[in-house]
PDB file of C-alpha atoms in Angstrom:
ATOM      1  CA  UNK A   1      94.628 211.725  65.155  1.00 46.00           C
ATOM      2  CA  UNK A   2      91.149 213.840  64.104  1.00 53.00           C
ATOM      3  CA  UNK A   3      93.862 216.408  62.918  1.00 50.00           C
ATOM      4  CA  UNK A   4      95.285 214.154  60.601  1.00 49.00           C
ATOM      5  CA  UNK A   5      92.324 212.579  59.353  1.00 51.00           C
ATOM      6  CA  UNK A   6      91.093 215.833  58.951  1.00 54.00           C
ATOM      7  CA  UNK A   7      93.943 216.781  56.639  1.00 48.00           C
ATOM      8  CA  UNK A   8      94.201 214.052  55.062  1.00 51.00           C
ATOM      9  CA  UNK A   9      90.400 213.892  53.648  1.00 54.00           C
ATOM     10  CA  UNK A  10      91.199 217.739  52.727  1.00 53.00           C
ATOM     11  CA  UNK A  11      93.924 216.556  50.507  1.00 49.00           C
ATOM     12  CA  UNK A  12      91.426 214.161  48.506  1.00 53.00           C
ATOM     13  CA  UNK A  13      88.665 216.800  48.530  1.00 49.00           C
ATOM     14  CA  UNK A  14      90.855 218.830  45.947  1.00 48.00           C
ATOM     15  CA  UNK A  15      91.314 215.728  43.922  1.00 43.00           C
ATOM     16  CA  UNK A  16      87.501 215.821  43.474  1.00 48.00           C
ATOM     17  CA  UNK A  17      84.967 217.450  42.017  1.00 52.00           C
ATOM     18  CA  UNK A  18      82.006 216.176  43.759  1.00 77.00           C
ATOM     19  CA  UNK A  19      80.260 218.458  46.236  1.00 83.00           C
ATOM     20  CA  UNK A  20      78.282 215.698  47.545  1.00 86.00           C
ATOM     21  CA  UNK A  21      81.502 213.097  48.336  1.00 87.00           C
ATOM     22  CA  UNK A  22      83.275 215.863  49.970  1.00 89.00           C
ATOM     23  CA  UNK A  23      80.727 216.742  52.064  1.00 91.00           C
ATOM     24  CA  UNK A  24      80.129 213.009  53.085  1.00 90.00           C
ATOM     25  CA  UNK A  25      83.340 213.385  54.031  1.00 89.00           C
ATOM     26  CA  UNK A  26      83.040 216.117  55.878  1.00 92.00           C
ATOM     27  CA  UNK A  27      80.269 214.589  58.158  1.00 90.00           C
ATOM     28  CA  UNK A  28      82.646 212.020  59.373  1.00 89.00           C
ATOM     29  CA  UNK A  29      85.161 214.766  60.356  1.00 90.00           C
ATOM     30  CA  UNK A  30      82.902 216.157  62.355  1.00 91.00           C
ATOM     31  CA  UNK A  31      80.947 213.606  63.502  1.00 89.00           C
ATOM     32  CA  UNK A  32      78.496 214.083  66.546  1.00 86.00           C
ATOM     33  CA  UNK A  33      80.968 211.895  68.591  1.00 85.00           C
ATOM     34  CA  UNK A  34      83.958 214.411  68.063  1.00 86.00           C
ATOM     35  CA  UNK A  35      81.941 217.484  68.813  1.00 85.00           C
ATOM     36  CA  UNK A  36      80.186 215.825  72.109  1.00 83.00           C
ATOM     37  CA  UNK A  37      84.341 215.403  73.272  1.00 85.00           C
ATOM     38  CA  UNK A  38      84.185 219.422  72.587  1.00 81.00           C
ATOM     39  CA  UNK A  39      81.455 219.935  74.406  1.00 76.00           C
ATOM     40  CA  UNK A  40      83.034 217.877  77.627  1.00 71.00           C
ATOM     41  CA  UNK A  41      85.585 220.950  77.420  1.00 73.00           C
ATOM     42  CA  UNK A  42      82.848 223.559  77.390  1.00 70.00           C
ATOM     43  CA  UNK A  43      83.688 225.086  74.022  1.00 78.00           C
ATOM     44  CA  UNK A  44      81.528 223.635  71.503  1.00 86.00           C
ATOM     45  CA  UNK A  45      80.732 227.294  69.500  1.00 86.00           C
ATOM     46  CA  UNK A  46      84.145 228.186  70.136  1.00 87.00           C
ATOM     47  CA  UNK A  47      85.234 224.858  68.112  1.00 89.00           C
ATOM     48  CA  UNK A  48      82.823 225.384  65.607  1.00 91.00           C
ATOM     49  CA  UNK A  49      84.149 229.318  64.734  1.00 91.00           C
ATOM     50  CA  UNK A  50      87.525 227.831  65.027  1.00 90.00           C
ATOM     51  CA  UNK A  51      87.514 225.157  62.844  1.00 91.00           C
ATOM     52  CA  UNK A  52      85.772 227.190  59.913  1.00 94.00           C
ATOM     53  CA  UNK A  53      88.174 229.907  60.514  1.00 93.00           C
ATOM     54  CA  UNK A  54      90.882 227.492  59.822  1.00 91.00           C
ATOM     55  CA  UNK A  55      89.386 226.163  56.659  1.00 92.00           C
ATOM     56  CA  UNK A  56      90.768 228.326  54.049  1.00 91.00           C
ATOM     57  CA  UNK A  57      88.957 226.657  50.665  1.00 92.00           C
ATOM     58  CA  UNK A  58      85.867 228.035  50.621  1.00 94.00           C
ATOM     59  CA  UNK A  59      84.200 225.826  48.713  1.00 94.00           C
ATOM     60  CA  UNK A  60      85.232 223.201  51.811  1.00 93.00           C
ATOM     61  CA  UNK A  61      84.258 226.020  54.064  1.00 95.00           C
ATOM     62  CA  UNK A  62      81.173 226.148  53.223  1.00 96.00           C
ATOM     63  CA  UNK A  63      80.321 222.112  53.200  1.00 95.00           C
ATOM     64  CA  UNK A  64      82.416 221.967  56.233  1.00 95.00           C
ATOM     65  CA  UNK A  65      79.428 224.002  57.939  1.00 96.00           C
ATOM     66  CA  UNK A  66      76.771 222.578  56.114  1.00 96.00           C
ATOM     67  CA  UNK A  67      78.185 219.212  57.750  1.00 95.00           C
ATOM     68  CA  UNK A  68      78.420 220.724  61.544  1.00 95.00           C
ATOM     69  CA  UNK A  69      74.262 222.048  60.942  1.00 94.00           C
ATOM     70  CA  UNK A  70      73.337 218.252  60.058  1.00 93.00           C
ATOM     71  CA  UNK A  71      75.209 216.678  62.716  1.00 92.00           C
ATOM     72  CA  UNK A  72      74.767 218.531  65.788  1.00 92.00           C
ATOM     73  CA  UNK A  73      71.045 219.946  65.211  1.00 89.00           C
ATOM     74  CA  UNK A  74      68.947 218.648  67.654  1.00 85.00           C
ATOM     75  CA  UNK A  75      70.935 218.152  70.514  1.00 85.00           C
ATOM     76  CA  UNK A  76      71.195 221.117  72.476  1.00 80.00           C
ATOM     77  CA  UNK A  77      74.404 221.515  72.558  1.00 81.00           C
ATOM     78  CA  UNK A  78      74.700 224.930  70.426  1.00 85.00           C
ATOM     79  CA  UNK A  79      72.808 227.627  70.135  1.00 89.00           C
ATOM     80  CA  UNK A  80      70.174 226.249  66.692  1.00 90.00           C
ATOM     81  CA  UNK A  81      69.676 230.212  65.758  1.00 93.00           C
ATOM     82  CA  UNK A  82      73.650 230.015  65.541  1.00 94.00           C
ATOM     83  CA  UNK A  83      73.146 226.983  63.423  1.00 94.00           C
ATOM     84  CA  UNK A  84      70.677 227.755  61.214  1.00 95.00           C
ATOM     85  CA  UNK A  85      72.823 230.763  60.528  1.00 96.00           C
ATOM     86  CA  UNK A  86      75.869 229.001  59.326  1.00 96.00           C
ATOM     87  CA  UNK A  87      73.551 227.315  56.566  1.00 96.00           C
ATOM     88  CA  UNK A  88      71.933 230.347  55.921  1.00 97.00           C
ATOM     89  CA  UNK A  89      75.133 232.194  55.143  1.00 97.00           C
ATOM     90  CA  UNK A  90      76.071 229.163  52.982  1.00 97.00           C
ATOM     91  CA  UNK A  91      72.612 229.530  50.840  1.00 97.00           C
ATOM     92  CA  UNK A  92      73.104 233.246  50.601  1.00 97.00           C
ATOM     93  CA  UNK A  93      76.234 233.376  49.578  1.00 96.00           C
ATOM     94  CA  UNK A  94      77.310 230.160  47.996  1.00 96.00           C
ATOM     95  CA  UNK A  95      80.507 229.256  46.091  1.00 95.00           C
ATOM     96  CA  UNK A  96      78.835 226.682  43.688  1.00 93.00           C
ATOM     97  CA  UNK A  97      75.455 225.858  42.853  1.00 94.00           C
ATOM     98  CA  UNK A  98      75.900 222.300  43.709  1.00 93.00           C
ATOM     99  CA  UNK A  99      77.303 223.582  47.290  1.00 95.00           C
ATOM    100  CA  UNK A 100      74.128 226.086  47.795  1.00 96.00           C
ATOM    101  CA  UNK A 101      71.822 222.909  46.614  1.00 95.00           C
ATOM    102  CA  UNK A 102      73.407 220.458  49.413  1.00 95.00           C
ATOM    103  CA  UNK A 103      72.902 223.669  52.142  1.00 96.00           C
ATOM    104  CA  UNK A 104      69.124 223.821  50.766  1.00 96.00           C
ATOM    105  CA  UNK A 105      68.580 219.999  51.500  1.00 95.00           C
ATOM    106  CA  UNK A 106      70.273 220.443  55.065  1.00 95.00           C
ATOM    107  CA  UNK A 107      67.926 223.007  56.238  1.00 95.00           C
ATOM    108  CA  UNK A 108      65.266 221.659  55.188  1.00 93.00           C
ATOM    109  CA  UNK A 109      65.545 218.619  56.788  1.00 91.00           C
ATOM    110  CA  UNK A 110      66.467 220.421  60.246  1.00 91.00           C
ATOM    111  CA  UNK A 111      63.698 222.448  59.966  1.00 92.00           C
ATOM    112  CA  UNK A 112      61.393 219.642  58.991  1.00 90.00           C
ATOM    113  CA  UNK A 113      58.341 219.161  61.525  1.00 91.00           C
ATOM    114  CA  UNK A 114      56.809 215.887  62.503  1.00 93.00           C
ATOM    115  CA  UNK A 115      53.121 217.268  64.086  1.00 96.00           C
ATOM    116  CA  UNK A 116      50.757 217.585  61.672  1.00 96.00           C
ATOM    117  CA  UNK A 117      51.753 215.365  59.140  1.00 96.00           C
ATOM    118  CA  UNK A 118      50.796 211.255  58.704  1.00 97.00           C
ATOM    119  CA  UNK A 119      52.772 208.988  60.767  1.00 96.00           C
ATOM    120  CA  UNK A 120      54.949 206.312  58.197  1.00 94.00           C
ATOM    121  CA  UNK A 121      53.670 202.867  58.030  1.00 93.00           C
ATOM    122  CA  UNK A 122      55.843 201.014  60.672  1.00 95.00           C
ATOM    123  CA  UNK A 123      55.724 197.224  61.072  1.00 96.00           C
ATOM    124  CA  UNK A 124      59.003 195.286  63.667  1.00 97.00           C
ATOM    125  CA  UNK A 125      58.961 192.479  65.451  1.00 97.00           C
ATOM    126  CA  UNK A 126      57.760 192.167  68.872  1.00 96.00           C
ATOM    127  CA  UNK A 127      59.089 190.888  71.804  1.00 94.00           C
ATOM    128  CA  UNK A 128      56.437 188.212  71.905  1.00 91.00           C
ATOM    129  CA  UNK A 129      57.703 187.132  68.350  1.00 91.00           C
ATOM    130  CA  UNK A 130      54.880 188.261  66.381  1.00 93.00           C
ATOM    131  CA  UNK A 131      55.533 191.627  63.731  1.00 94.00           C
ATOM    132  CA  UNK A 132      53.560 194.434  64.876  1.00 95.00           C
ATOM    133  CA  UNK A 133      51.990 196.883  62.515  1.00 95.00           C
ATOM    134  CA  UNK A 134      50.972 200.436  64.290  1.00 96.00           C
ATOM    135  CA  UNK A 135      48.226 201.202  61.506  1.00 96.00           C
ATOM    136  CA  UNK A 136      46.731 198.505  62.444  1.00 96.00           C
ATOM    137  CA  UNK A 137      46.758 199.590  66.192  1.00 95.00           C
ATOM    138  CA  UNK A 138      45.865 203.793  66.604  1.00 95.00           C
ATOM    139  CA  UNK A 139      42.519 203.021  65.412  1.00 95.00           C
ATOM    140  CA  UNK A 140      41.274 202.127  68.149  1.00 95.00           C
ATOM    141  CA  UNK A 141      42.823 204.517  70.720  1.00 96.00           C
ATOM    142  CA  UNK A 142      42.261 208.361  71.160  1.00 97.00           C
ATOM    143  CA  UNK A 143      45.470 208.645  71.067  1.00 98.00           C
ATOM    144  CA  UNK A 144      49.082 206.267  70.743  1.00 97.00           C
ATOM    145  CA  UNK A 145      52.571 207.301  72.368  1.00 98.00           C
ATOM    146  CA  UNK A 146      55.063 206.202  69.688  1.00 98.00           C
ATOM    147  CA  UNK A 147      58.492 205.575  72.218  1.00 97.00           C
ATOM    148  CA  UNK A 148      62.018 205.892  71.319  1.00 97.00           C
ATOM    149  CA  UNK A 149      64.192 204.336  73.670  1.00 97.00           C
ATOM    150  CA  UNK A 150      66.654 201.482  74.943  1.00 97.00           C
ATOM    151  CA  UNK A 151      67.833 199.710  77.611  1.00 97.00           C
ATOM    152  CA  UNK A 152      71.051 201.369  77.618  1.00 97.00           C
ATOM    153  CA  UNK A 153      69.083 204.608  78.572  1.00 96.00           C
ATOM    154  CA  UNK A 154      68.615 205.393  81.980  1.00 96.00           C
ATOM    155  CA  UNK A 155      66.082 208.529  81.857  1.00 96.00           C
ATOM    156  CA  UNK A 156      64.032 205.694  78.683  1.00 97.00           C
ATOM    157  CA  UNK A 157      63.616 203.241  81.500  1.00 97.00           C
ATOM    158  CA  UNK A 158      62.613 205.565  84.306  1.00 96.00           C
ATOM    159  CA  UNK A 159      59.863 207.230  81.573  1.00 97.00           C
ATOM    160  CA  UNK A 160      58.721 203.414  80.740  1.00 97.00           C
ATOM    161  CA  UNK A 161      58.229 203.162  84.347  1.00 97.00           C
ATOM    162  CA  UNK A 162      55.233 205.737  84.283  1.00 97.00           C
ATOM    163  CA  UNK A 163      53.475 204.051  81.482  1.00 98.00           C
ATOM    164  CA  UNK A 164      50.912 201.317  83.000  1.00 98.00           C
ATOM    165  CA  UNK A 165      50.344 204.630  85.432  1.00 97.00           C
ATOM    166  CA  UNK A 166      49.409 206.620  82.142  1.00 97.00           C
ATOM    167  CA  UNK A 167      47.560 203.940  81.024  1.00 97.00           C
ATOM    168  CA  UNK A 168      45.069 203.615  83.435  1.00 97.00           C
ATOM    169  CA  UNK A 169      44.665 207.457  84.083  1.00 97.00           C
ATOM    170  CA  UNK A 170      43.680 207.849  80.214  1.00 97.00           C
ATOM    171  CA  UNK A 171      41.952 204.030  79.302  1.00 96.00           C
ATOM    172  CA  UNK A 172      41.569 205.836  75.874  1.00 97.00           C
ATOM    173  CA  UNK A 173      45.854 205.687  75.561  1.00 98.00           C
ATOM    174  CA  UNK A 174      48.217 203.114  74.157  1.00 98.00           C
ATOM    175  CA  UNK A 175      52.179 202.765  74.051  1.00 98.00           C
ATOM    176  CA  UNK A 176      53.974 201.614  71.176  1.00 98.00           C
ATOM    177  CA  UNK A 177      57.678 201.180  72.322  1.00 98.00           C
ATOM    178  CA  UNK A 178      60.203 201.160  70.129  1.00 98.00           C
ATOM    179  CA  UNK A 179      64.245 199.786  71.193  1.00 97.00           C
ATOM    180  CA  UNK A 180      66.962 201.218  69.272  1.00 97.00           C
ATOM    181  CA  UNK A 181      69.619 199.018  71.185  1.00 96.00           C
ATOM    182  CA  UNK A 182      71.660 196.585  68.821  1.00 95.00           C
ATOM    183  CA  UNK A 183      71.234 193.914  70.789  1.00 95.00           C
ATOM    184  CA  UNK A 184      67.001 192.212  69.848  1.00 97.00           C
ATOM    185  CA  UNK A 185      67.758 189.741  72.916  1.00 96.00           C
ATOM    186  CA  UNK A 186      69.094 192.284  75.557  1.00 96.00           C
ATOM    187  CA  UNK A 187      65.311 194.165  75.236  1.00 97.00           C
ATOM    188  CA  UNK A 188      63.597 190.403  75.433  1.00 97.00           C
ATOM    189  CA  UNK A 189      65.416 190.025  78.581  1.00 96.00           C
ATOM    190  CA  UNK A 190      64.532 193.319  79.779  1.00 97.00           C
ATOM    191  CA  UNK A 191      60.840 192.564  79.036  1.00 96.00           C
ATOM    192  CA  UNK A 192      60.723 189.283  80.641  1.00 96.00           C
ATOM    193  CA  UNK A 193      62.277 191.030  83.988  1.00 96.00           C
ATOM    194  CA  UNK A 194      58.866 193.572  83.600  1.00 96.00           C
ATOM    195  CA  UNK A 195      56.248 191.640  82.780  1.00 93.00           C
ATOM    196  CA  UNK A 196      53.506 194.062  83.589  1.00 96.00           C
ATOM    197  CA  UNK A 197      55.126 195.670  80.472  1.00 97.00           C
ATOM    198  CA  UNK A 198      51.838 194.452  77.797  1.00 96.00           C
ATOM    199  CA  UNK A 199      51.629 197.226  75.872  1.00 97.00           C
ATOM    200  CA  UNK A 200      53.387 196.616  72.111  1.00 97.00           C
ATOM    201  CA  UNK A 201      57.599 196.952  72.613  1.00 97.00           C
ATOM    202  CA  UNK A 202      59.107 196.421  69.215  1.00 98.00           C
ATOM    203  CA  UNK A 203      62.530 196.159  67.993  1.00 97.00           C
ATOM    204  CA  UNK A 204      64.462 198.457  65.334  1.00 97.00           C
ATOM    205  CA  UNK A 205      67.875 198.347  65.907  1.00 94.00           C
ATOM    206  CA  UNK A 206      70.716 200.584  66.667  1.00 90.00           C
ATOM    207  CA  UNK A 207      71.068 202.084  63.277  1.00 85.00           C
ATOM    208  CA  UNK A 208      67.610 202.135  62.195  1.00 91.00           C
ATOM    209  CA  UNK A 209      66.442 204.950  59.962  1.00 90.00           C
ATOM    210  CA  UNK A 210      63.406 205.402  61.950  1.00 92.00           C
ATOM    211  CA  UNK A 211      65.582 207.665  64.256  1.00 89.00           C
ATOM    212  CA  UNK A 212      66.143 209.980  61.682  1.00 87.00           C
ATOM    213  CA  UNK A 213      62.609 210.159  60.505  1.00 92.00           C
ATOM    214  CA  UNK A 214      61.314 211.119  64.093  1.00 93.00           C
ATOM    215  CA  UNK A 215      64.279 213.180  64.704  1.00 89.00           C
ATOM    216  CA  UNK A 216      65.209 211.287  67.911  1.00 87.00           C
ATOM    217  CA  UNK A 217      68.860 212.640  68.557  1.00 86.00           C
ATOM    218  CA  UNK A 218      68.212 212.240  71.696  1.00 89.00           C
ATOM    219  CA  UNK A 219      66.201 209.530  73.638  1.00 94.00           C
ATOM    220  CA  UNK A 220      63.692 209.267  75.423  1.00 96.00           C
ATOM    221  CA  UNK A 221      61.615 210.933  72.183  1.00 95.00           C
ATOM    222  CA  UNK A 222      57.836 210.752  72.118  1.00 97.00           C
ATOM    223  CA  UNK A 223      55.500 210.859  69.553  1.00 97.00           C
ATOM    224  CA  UNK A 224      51.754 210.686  69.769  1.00 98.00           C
ATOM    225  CA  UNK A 225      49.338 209.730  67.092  1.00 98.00           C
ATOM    226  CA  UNK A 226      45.613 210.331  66.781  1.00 97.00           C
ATOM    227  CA  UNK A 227      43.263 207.786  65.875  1.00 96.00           C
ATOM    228  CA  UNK A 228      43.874 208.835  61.949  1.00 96.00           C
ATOM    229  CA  UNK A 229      47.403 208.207  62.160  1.00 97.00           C
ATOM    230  CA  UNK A 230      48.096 212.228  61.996  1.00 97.00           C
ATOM    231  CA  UNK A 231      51.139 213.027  64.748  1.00 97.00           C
ATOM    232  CA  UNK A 232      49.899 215.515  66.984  1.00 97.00           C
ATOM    233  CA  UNK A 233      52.606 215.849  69.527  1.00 96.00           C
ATOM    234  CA  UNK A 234      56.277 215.471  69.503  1.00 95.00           C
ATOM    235  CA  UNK A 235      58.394 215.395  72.612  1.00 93.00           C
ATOM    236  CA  UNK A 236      62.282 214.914  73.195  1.00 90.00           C
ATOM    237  CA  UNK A 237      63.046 213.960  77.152  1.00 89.00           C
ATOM    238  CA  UNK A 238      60.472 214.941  80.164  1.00 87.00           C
ATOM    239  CA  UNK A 239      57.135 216.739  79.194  1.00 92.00           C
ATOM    240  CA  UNK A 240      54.960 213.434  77.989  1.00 96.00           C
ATOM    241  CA  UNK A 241      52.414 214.182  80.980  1.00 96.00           C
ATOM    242  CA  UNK A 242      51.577 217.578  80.614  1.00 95.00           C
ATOM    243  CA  UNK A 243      51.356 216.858  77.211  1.00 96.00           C
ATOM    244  CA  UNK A 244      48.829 214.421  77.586  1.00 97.00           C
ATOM    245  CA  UNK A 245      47.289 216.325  80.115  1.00 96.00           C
ATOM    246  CA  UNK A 246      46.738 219.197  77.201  1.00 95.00           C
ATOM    247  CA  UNK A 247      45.381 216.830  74.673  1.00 96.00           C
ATOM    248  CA  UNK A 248      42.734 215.042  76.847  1.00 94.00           C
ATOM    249  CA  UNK A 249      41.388 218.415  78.278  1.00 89.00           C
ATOM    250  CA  UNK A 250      40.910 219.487  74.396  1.00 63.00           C
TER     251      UNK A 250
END
């Protein structure tokens, strides 16, 4: 079925002239989902040189890999030197302009680095049924853990399990947890089964862009904020206590 969706969305690229729709297109072919079913067959750079070798349009070549860079950077499931060289190729040696301009935008947006820079202004509803705004909130802390997670996510809920621990070892630290599940009620009843859970848990939603402006591919991500609001740390998975353990012997 991917095959034929594949060649049929081939078959309307040459009916446009569009860089940008084709390579919309493109992402969808190969989505994260569809490459994550390679990687259950242990072959995901094998796929990737595969499919590209099988493109013979170059022009679709060429967005066909700038699509693969956007969709699987970040998740650790190919080599990202091996990525950022497909894009690189693409920016060296483009077909179009408009092709080498969409290649430009893709790398910098996977090479695009959260620490150092002002964290967004983020308001969502609580659990508690109030909207929470975190500028109003790292103020008064040395330092805030901004959480990605869910209640679907098994290694999220063991982390969250470590926080009130974390909070009493540094009384200078806050959480700021914020779901990603689809369901708003499903994390109220999750809350009201914890309810030594006080720090702020907020609500976002399954689709929310917030994931793609802290780069959480994968969950559990971390970030932590100073008291300015500047992100100082950014963590994907295990490594939130020794990173807190660096910052508060600074």
């Amino acid at each position: 079925m991917h095959k034929l969706t594949l060649l049929a969305l081939l078959v309307c690229v040459f009916l446009t002239a569009r860089s940008q729709s084709t390579y919309d297109s493109l992402k969808l072919v190969y989505s994260a989902q569809h490459v994550f079913e390679q990687r259950e067959k242990g072959s995901v750079q094998h796929y990737i040189n595969r499919e590209l070798e099988n493109i013979h349009n170059k022009r679709i070549k060429q967005l066909a890999a700038s699509a693969m860079v956007e969709n699987l950077w970040g998740y650790g499931w190919v080599d990202e030197r091996k990525l950022l060289a497909l894009v690189d190729d693409v920016i060296e040696n483009p077909v179009t302009e408009d092709v080498k301009t969409i290649a430009l935008l893709v790398r910098t947006d996977v090479m695009r680095t959260l620490v150092g820079t002002k964290i967004q202004n983020i308001v969502l509803p609580s659990v508690t049924g109030d909207s929470v705004r975190l500028a109003d909130l790292y103020p008064s802390r040395d330092y805030f853990v901004v959480d990605l997670w869910a209640t679907w996510c098994g290694p999220c809920v063991a982390e969250m399990k470590k926080f009130n621990g974390l909070r009493k070892q540094y009384p200078t630290l806050e959480f700021y947890s914020i779901s990603l599940d689809e369901d708003f009620e499903r994390v109220k009843k999750f809350v009201s089964r914890n309810a030594d859970y006080t720090w702020p848990i907020v609500w976002a939603g399954k689709n929310s862009p917030l994931s793609v402006y802290f780069k959480a591919r994968l969950i559990p991500a971390f970030v932590i904020v100073d008291r300015n609001g500047t992100i100082v740390s950014h963590i994907v998975g295990k490594g939130l206590e020794d990173e807190l353990k660096k910052l508060y012997k600074k």
